[in-house]
Short mmCIF file of C-alpha atoms and ligand atoms in Angstrom, two decimals:
data_model
loop_
_atom_site.label_atom_id
_atom_site.label_comp_id
_atom_site.label_asym_id
_atom_site.label_seq_id
_atom_site.Cartn_x
_atom_site.Cartn_y
_atom_site.Cartn_z
CA MET T 18 0.00 0.00 0.00
CA LYS T 19 1.39 3.43 -0.95
CA SER T 20 2.05 5.78 1.93
CA TYR T 21 1.57 9.54 1.86
CA ARG T 22 3.73 12.31 3.30
CA VAL T 23 1.56 14.91 5.02
CA ALA T 24 2.49 18.47 5.99
CA ILE T 25 0.35 20.89 7.98
CA VAL T 26 0.52 24.68 7.93
CA GLY T 27 -1.02 26.49 10.91
CA CYS T 28 -0.57 24.51 14.13
CA GLY T 29 -3.61 25.65 16.13
CA ARG T 30 -6.95 24.14 17.16
CA MET T 31 -8.14 22.57 13.93
CA ALA T 32 -4.65 21.34 13.16
CA GLY T 33 -4.19 19.39 16.36
CA SER T 34 -6.14 20.22 19.52
CA ILE T 35 -9.86 20.76 18.77
CA ASP T 36 -10.68 17.18 19.80
CA ASP T 37 -9.97 18.19 23.42
CA GLU T 38 -12.80 20.78 23.24
CA VAL T 39 -15.53 18.38 22.10
CA VAL T 40 -14.93 15.24 24.16
CA GLY T 41 -18.33 13.80 25.12
CA TYR T 42 -20.30 15.98 22.65
CA PRO T 43 -22.29 13.44 20.64
CA ALA T 44 -22.60 15.61 17.51
CA ILE T 45 -18.91 15.16 16.72
CA THR T 46 -17.48 11.81 15.71
CA LEU T 47 -13.81 11.87 16.58
CA PRO T 48 -11.11 12.24 15.37
CA TYR T 49 -11.81 15.88 14.53
CA SER T 50 -8.47 17.66 14.06
CA HIS T 51 -6.34 17.11 10.98
CA ALA T 52 -3.41 15.60 12.90
CA ALA T 53 -5.61 13.23 14.90
CA SER T 54 -7.35 12.14 11.70
CA TYR T 55 -4.14 11.55 9.74
CA ALA T 56 -2.98 9.44 12.69
CA ASN T 57 -6.11 7.30 12.15
CA VAL T 58 -5.55 6.63 8.45
CA PRO T 59 -2.93 3.90 8.02
CA GLN T 60 -1.30 5.25 4.85
CA MET T 61 -0.58 8.68 6.34
CA GLU T 62 2.62 9.96 7.87
CA THR T 63 2.65 13.55 9.10
CA VAL T 64 6.24 14.53 8.41
CA ALA T 65 6.24 18.31 8.82
CA CYS T 66 4.41 21.28 10.27
CA ALA T 67 4.74 25.05 9.98
CA ASP T 68 3.65 27.96 12.15
CA ILE T 69 4.93 31.51 12.62
CA ASN T 70 4.37 31.08 16.35
CA PRO T 71 7.30 29.02 17.74
CA GLN T 72 5.33 27.92 20.85
CA ALA T 73 2.43 26.62 18.75
CA LEU T 74 4.90 24.84 16.48
CA GLU T 75 6.72 23.21 19.38
CA ARG T 76 3.51 22.18 21.17
CA PHE T 77 2.04 20.64 18.02
CA GLY T 78 5.29 18.95 16.98
CA ARG T 79 5.74 17.35 20.39
CA ARG T 80 2.12 16.21 20.72
CA TRP T 81 2.00 14.61 17.28
CA GLY T 82 5.62 13.43 17.05
CA VAL T 83 6.37 15.61 14.03
CA ASP T 84 10.07 16.37 13.70
CA GLY T 85 10.03 18.58 10.60
CA ARG T 86 9.19 21.96 12.14
CA TYR T 87 9.28 25.20 10.13
CA THR T 88 8.42 28.83 10.76
CA ASP T 89 8.16 29.42 7.00
CA TYR T 90 5.59 27.27 5.21
CA ARG T 91 7.22 27.96 1.83
CA GLU T 92 10.48 26.42 3.00
CA MET T 93 8.55 23.45 4.42
CA ILE T 94 6.85 22.79 1.08
CA ARG T 95 10.09 23.14 -0.92
CA VAL T 96 12.12 20.89 1.42
CA GLU T 97 9.55 18.26 2.44
CA LYS T 98 7.67 17.90 -0.86
CA PRO T 99 4.47 16.65 0.84
CA ASP T 100 1.89 14.53 -1.01
CA ILE T 101 -0.90 16.17 0.99
CA LEU T 102 -0.89 19.65 2.56
CA SER T 103 -3.36 20.67 5.24
CA VAL T 104 -4.02 24.40 5.40
CA THR T 105 -5.26 25.15 8.90
CA THR T 106 -4.41 28.83 9.28
CA GLY T 107 -7.13 31.47 9.37
CA ALA T 108 -9.02 32.32 6.17
CA PRO T 109 -7.08 35.46 5.13
CA LEU T 110 -4.03 33.25 4.35
CA HIS T 111 -5.78 30.39 2.55
CA ALA T 112 -5.49 31.82 -0.98
CA GLU T 113 -1.81 32.67 -0.64
CA ILE T 114 -0.88 29.26 0.81
CA VAL T 115 -3.02 27.15 -1.53
CA THR T 116 -1.76 29.03 -4.59
CA PHE T 117 1.87 28.66 -3.51
CA ALA T 118 1.42 24.95 -2.76
CA ALA T 119 -0.27 24.30 -6.14
CA GLU T 120 2.50 26.13 -7.98
CA ASN T 121 5.18 24.23 -6.07
CA GLY T 122 4.22 20.65 -6.76
CA VAL T 123 1.84 19.67 -3.92
CA PRO T 124 -0.57 17.17 -5.52
CA ALA T 125 -3.37 17.27 -2.89
CA ILE T 126 -4.59 20.03 -0.54
CA TYR T 127 -7.00 19.87 2.38
CA CYS T 128 -7.89 23.50 3.06
CA GLU T 129 -9.97 24.50 6.04
CA LYS T 130 -13.15 26.52 5.63
CA PRO T 131 -13.92 29.24 4.80
CA MET T 132 -12.18 28.96 1.44
CA ALA T 133 -11.12 32.62 1.43
CA CYS T 134 -12.37 36.15 2.09
CA SER T 135 -13.24 37.25 -1.47
CA LEU T 136 -14.14 35.78 -4.84
CA VAL T 137 -10.95 37.24 -6.34
CA GLU T 138 -9.06 34.98 -3.93
CA CYS T 139 -11.31 31.98 -4.67
CA ASP T 140 -10.86 32.50 -8.42
CA ALA T 141 -7.07 32.50 -7.99
CA MET T 142 -7.28 29.26 -5.97
CA VAL T 143 -9.51 27.53 -8.54
CA GLU T 144 -7.19 28.65 -11.34
CA ALA T 145 -4.04 27.46 -9.55
CA VAL T 146 -5.32 24.04 -8.50
CA GLU T 147 -6.89 23.32 -11.89
CA ARG T 148 -3.85 24.49 -13.89
CA HIS T 149 -1.58 22.23 -11.83
CA GLY T 150 -3.98 19.27 -11.58
CA VAL T 151 -4.14 19.48 -7.77
CA HIS T 152 -6.81 17.56 -5.85
CA PHE T 153 -8.51 19.93 -3.42
CA ASN T 154 -11.00 19.46 -0.60
CA LEU T 155 -12.51 22.17 1.58
CA GLY T 156 -13.04 21.38 5.26
CA THR T 157 -16.80 21.99 5.32
CA SER T 158 -17.20 18.92 7.52
CA ARG T 159 -20.87 18.07 6.97
CA ARG T 160 -20.31 17.37 3.25
CA TYR T 161 -18.30 14.32 4.45
CA ASP T 162 -20.80 13.26 7.13
CA PRO T 163 -22.39 9.83 6.45
CA GLY T 164 -25.74 11.12 7.78
CA CYS T 165 -25.77 13.86 5.14
CA ASP T 166 -25.05 11.18 2.53
CA GLN T 167 -28.24 9.45 3.70
CA ILE T 168 -30.27 12.62 3.19
CA ARG T 169 -28.82 13.04 -0.28
CA ARG T 170 -29.70 9.39 -1.01
CA LEU T 171 -33.30 9.98 0.16
CA ILE T 172 -33.48 12.90 -2.29
CA GLU T 173 -31.90 10.97 -5.18
CA GLU T 174 -34.04 7.88 -4.63
CA GLY T 175 -37.21 9.99 -4.69
CA VAL T 176 -38.31 9.12 -1.13
CA LEU T 177 -39.05 12.81 -0.51
CA GLY T 178 -40.72 13.25 -3.92
CA GLN T 179 -39.92 16.39 -5.87
CA VAL T 180 -37.65 18.47 -3.61
CA GLN T 181 -38.59 22.11 -3.72
CA THR T 182 -37.28 23.66 -0.53
CA ILE T 183 -34.16 23.36 1.60
CA VAL T 184 -33.84 25.22 4.87
CA ALA T 185 -30.79 25.92 6.99
CA TYR T 186 -31.88 27.13 10.42
CA ARG T 187 -28.68 29.00 11.13
CA THR T 188 -26.06 30.98 9.24
CA GLY T 189 -24.00 32.58 12.03
CA ASN T 190 -21.17 34.71 10.71
CA LEU T 191 -21.53 34.20 6.99
CA LEU T 192 -17.98 33.02 6.29
CA HIS T 193 -16.74 31.45 9.52
CA THR T 194 -19.88 29.50 10.45
CA GLY T 195 -22.09 30.07 7.41
CA SER T 196 -19.50 28.48 5.10
CA HIS T 197 -20.48 25.11 6.61
CA PHE T 198 -24.17 25.74 6.08
CA PHE T 199 -24.08 27.25 2.58
CA ASP T 200 -21.94 24.29 1.52
CA LEU T 201 -24.48 21.83 2.91
CA LEU T 202 -27.39 23.63 1.20
CA LEU T 203 -25.45 23.21 -2.04
CA PHE T 204 -24.77 19.54 -1.30
CA PHE T 205 -28.47 18.86 -0.69
CA ALA T 206 -29.30 20.79 -3.89
CA GLY T 207 -27.10 18.31 -5.79
CA ASP T 208 -24.45 21.00 -6.24
CA ALA T 209 -26.76 22.76 -8.66
CA GLU T 210 -25.88 26.19 -9.95
CA ALA T 211 -27.57 29.06 -8.18
CA GLU T 212 -29.45 31.62 -10.23
CA PHE T 213 -29.51 34.42 -7.66
CA VAL T 214 -29.19 35.22 -3.96
CA GLN T 215 -31.24 37.77 -2.08
CA GLY T 216 -29.97 38.57 1.38
CA SER T 217 -30.14 40.78 4.39
CA LEU T 218 -27.49 41.37 7.03
CA ASP T 219 -28.48 41.24 10.69
CA SER T 220 -27.09 44.69 11.33
CA ASP T 221 -27.60 47.85 9.29
CA ARG T 222 -24.66 49.46 11.03
CA CYS T 223 -21.93 47.99 8.85
CA ASP T 224 -19.81 50.12 6.60
CA LEU T 225 -19.39 48.48 3.20
CA SER T 226 -18.55 51.68 1.34
CA ALA T 227 -15.00 50.51 0.61
CA ASN T 228 -16.34 47.18 -0.75
CA ARG T 229 -14.82 45.61 2.35
CA SER T 230 -15.81 44.51 5.82
CA GLU T 231 -13.26 44.01 8.57
CA VAL T 232 -15.74 41.79 10.41
CA ASP T 233 -17.42 38.56 9.38
CA LEU T 234 -21.05 39.68 9.18
CA ALA T 235 -24.16 37.63 9.92
CA GLY T 236 -27.28 37.54 7.77
CA THR T 237 -30.05 35.55 6.11
CA ALA T 238 -30.53 34.43 2.52
CA TYR T 239 -33.01 33.32 -0.10
CA ILE T 240 -31.32 31.33 -2.87
CA ARG T 241 -32.89 30.13 -6.10
CA PHE T 242 -31.20 27.34 -8.03
CA TRP T 243 -31.48 26.75 -11.78
CA ASN T 244 -32.79 23.22 -11.06
CA GLY T 245 -35.92 24.77 -9.53
CA MET T 246 -34.98 24.25 -5.87
CA ARG T 247 -35.15 27.11 -3.39
CA ALA T 248 -33.06 27.42 -0.28
CA TYR T 249 -33.52 29.58 2.79
CA ALA T 250 -30.65 30.23 5.17
CA LEU T 251 -32.19 31.61 8.33
CA GLN T 252 -30.79 32.99 11.53
CA SER T 253 -31.85 31.31 14.76
CA PRO T 254 -30.39 30.14 18.08
CA LEU T 255 -30.22 26.52 16.81
CA THR T 256 -26.71 25.09 16.49
CA ALA T 257 -27.15 23.35 13.15
CA ASP T 258 -30.51 22.16 11.85
CA PHE T 259 -31.50 21.52 8.24
CA GLU T 260 -34.67 20.41 6.52
CA VAL T 261 -35.09 19.15 2.97
CA ILE T 262 -38.74 19.35 1.93
CA GLY T 263 -40.23 17.51 -1.02
CA ASP T 264 -43.81 16.91 -2.18
CA ALA T 265 -43.77 13.42 -0.64
CA GLY T 266 -41.76 13.91 2.55
CA THR T 267 -39.13 15.77 4.51
CA ALA T 268 -35.75 14.84 5.97
CA ARG T 269 -34.13 16.64 8.89
CA LEU T 270 -30.73 16.97 10.41
CA MET T 271 -31.24 18.10 14.01
CA ASN T 272 -29.04 19.17 16.90
CA ASN T 273 -25.94 19.42 14.75
CA GLY T 274 -26.30 15.85 13.55
CA ILE T 275 -27.08 14.11 16.84
CA HIS T 276 -30.63 13.43 15.67
CA TRP T 277 -32.01 12.75 12.21
CA GLY T 278 -35.62 12.66 11.09
CA LEU T 279 -37.79 11.52 8.22
CA ARG T 280 -41.49 12.13 7.59
CA VAL T 281 -43.38 10.84 4.58
CA THR T 282 -46.89 11.45 3.26
CA LYS T 283 -49.31 8.87 4.65
CA GLU T 284 -52.63 10.46 3.81
CA GLN T 285 -53.77 13.05 1.33
CA TYR T 286 -56.95 15.16 1.54
CA GLY T 287 -57.11 17.04 -1.71
CA LYS T 288 -54.01 19.23 -1.67
CA ASN T 289 -53.46 18.69 2.05
CA ARG T 290 -50.95 16.06 3.10
CA ILE T 291 -50.40 14.36 6.41
CA LEU T 292 -46.76 13.47 6.95
CA LEU T 293 -45.89 10.94 9.61
CA PRO T 294 -42.51 9.99 11.11
CA GLU T 295 -40.62 7.02 9.67
CA PRO T 296 -37.32 5.63 10.94
CA PHE T 297 -34.37 7.54 9.46
CA PRO T 298 -32.23 5.07 7.45
CA GLU T 299 -29.46 3.63 9.60
CA PHE T 300 -25.88 4.61 8.98
CA GLU T 301 -22.52 4.16 10.60
CA ARG T 302 -21.12 7.34 12.16
CA LYS T 303 -17.63 8.18 11.02
CA SER T 304 -15.33 11.17 11.39
CA PRO T 305 -15.92 13.64 8.54
CA THR T 306 -12.26 14.70 8.74
CA VAL T 307 -11.15 11.10 8.13
CA ARG T 308 -13.65 10.76 5.27
CA CYS T 309 -12.35 13.99 3.72
CA ILE T 310 -8.78 12.63 3.85
CA GLU T 311 -9.89 9.29 2.39
CA ASP T 312 -11.61 11.16 -0.42
CA LEU T 313 -8.35 12.98 -1.22
CA VAL T 314 -6.47 9.67 -1.24
CA HIS T 315 -9.11 8.18 -3.52
CA ALA T 316 -8.67 11.13 -5.89
CA LEU T 317 -4.87 10.73 -5.84
CA GLU T 318 -5.19 7.05 -6.66
CA THR T 319 -7.93 7.22 -9.29
CA GLY T 320 -7.89 10.77 -10.65
CA ASP T 321 -11.58 11.10 -9.66
CA ARG T 322 -12.88 14.54 -8.64
CA THR T 323 -12.92 15.28 -4.94
CA ARG T 324 -16.20 15.81 -3.11
CA GLY T 325 -15.35 19.33 -1.91
CA ASN T 326 -13.36 20.38 -4.97
CA ALA T 327 -12.33 23.97 -5.59
CA ARG T 328 -15.32 24.83 -7.81
CA VAL T 329 -17.82 23.48 -5.28
CA ALA T 330 -15.91 25.28 -2.52
CA ARG T 331 -16.05 28.56 -4.43
CA ALA T 332 -19.77 28.12 -5.12
CA GLY T 333 -20.52 27.90 -1.39
CA THR T 334 -18.33 30.91 -0.64
CA GLU T 335 -20.11 32.84 -3.37
CA LEU T 336 -23.50 32.23 -1.72
CA ALA T 337 -22.19 33.70 1.54
CA LEU T 338 -20.60 36.75 -0.07
CA ALA T 339 -23.69 37.33 -2.25
CA VAL T 340 -25.70 37.91 0.95
CA VAL T 341 -23.40 40.83 1.75
CA GLU T 342 -23.58 42.10 -1.83
CA SER T 343 -27.37 41.91 -1.83
CA HIS T 344 -27.51 43.92 1.41
CA ARG T 345 -25.05 46.43 -0.08
CA GLN T 346 -27.45 46.84 -3.01
CA GLY T 347 -30.44 47.47 -0.73
CA GLY T 348 -31.72 43.88 -0.80
CA ALA T 349 -31.52 43.35 -4.57
CA ARG T 350 -31.37 39.93 -6.19
CA VAL T 351 -27.70 39.26 -6.94
CA PRO T 352 -27.34 37.12 -10.07
CA LEU T 353 -24.58 34.53 -9.98
CA PRO T 354 -21.76 34.37 -10.90
CA MET T 355 -21.50 37.51 -8.82
CA ALA T 356 -20.05 40.48 -10.68
CA ASN T 357 -18.45 42.07 -7.61
CA ARG T 358 -15.52 39.63 -7.28
CA ALA T 359 -13.48 42.10 -5.20
CA LEU T 360 -15.93 42.32 -2.26
CA TYR T 361 -13.79 41.33 0.74
CA MET T 362 -15.07 40.19 4.13
CA LYS T 363 -12.46 39.36 6.71
CA SER T 364 -12.96 36.13 8.60
CA LYS T 365 -10.68 34.88 11.35
N1 NAD L 21 -14.00 22.37 9.97
C1 NAD L 21 -14.21 22.74 11.22
O1 NAD L 21 -15.10 22.23 11.90
C2 NAD L 21 -13.33 23.82 11.82
C3 NAD L 21 -13.27 24.00 13.20
C4 NAD L 21 -12.43 24.98 13.71
C5 NAD L 21 -11.70 25.78 12.84
N2 NAD L 21 -11.80 25.59 11.51
C6 NAD L 21 -11.03 26.44 10.56
O2 NAD L 21 -9.65 26.13 10.72
C7 NAD L 21 -8.86 27.30 10.48
C8 NAD L 21 -7.99 27.55 11.71
O3 NAD L 21 -8.81 27.79 12.82
P1 NAD L 21 -8.26 27.50 14.29
O4 NAD L 21 -9.41 27.71 15.20
O5 NAD L 21 -7.52 26.23 14.32
O6 NAD L 21 -7.24 28.73 14.45
P2 NAD L 21 -5.98 28.86 15.43
O7 NAD L 21 -5.78 30.32 15.63
O8 NAD L 21 -6.12 27.97 16.61
O9 NAD L 21 -4.75 28.29 14.53
C9 NAD L 21 -4.24 28.98 13.42
C10 NAD L 21 -2.71 28.85 13.47
O10 NAD L 21 -2.19 29.42 12.25
C11 NAD L 21 -0.94 30.02 12.61
N3 NAD L 21 -0.50 30.95 11.55
C12 NAD L 21 -0.85 32.25 11.37
N4 NAD L 21 -0.15 32.76 10.32
C13 NAD L 21 0.63 31.77 9.84
C14 NAD L 21 1.57 31.69 8.76
N5 NAD L 21 1.84 32.72 7.97
N6 NAD L 21 2.21 30.50 8.58
C15 NAD L 21 1.97 29.44 9.39
N7 NAD L 21 1.08 29.46 10.42
C16 NAD L 21 0.43 30.62 10.64
C17 NAD L 21 -1.23 30.70 13.95
O11 NAD L 21 -0.04 31.03 14.63
C18 NAD L 21 -2.06 29.63 14.65
O12 NAD L 21 -1.25 28.76 15.41
C19 NAD L 21 -9.86 28.44 10.20
O13 NAD L 21 -9.98 28.59 8.81
C20 NAD L 21 -11.15 27.91 10.81
O14 NAD L 21 -12.32 28.44 10.18
C21 NAD L 21 -12.57 24.62 10.98
#
């Protein structure tokens, strides 16, 4: 079996310590961090890590037994020539690092969400990974969750009938948290192309006059897809809840994936339906981070497209940024692809 050399840039929580924060929380199937997940996949050897913070570098290197430690990620990539690079810094650096890695021979990249802070950055990432034939996955975890696969199967097998409406019951900050939810709306919509987004930010007191926000803003969205589906991304105190509604039934992800639900039409009175609960199809829980890595390995070995490839990743980011653009335009429908590629929203 071929083994893979892994390098990680950004040695913080998602790189190596986030598992400690979620022990006992049933929504998360461990391992969660990149390092813990690579340690669970037999073909993987994490050979190097990079961080500008020497303490973070040392702590991570010691915990995960990684001897190749660098304060300059460029040097790490040139010297170590990794097969897979994890990008676990904050979003403002993702475009720079991914582009450098693609141009310097890294064949597979696992980049954390959000993809970037503007569509100019996303475009550069898509261009670089496609030009160099790099396999790319974005860390929007729920796309790799086996429970979400079951919902997509229910849609594809027609159990829900004609799906017309998908609801996300939370967006949070549009890039940091919303990136997860916009990506999952897209996944449930079969990665269809969106026609337009109409959005509203939670606060009217945000200055977008320079086509830039220094804070990751929160808001709600109405999205219409070319395949006829509509999606609503709402703001609520729920952690992560989704509903996919068809003309024969509905499927729900509840409590951030602890609970799952299915209701199907049992009786019909004219146009009025009565939907009753059915058991949600069984599935085996598995770490989405591990599944994301396995998907990258599969792509390396077969040449198949990755599940969270750069185009899909950009499409989700575009939905989030289009909410800001719609607000900026007084609530107008923003046709996609969005013309304002330079709109920048900083996310941590
Ligand atoms: N998928 C998920 O569920 C999930 C969960 C948490 C975080 N994340 C994402 O992971 C990313 C990191 O978040 P975090 O909470 O781990 O942040 P963090 O602050 O804990 O870690 C980021 C690390 O990057 C380092 N860094 C900064 N500039 C660098 C540079 N030029 N070169 C090398 N290292 C540099 C910092 O020193 C820090 O150690 C974010 O994009 C975040 O959205 C994803």
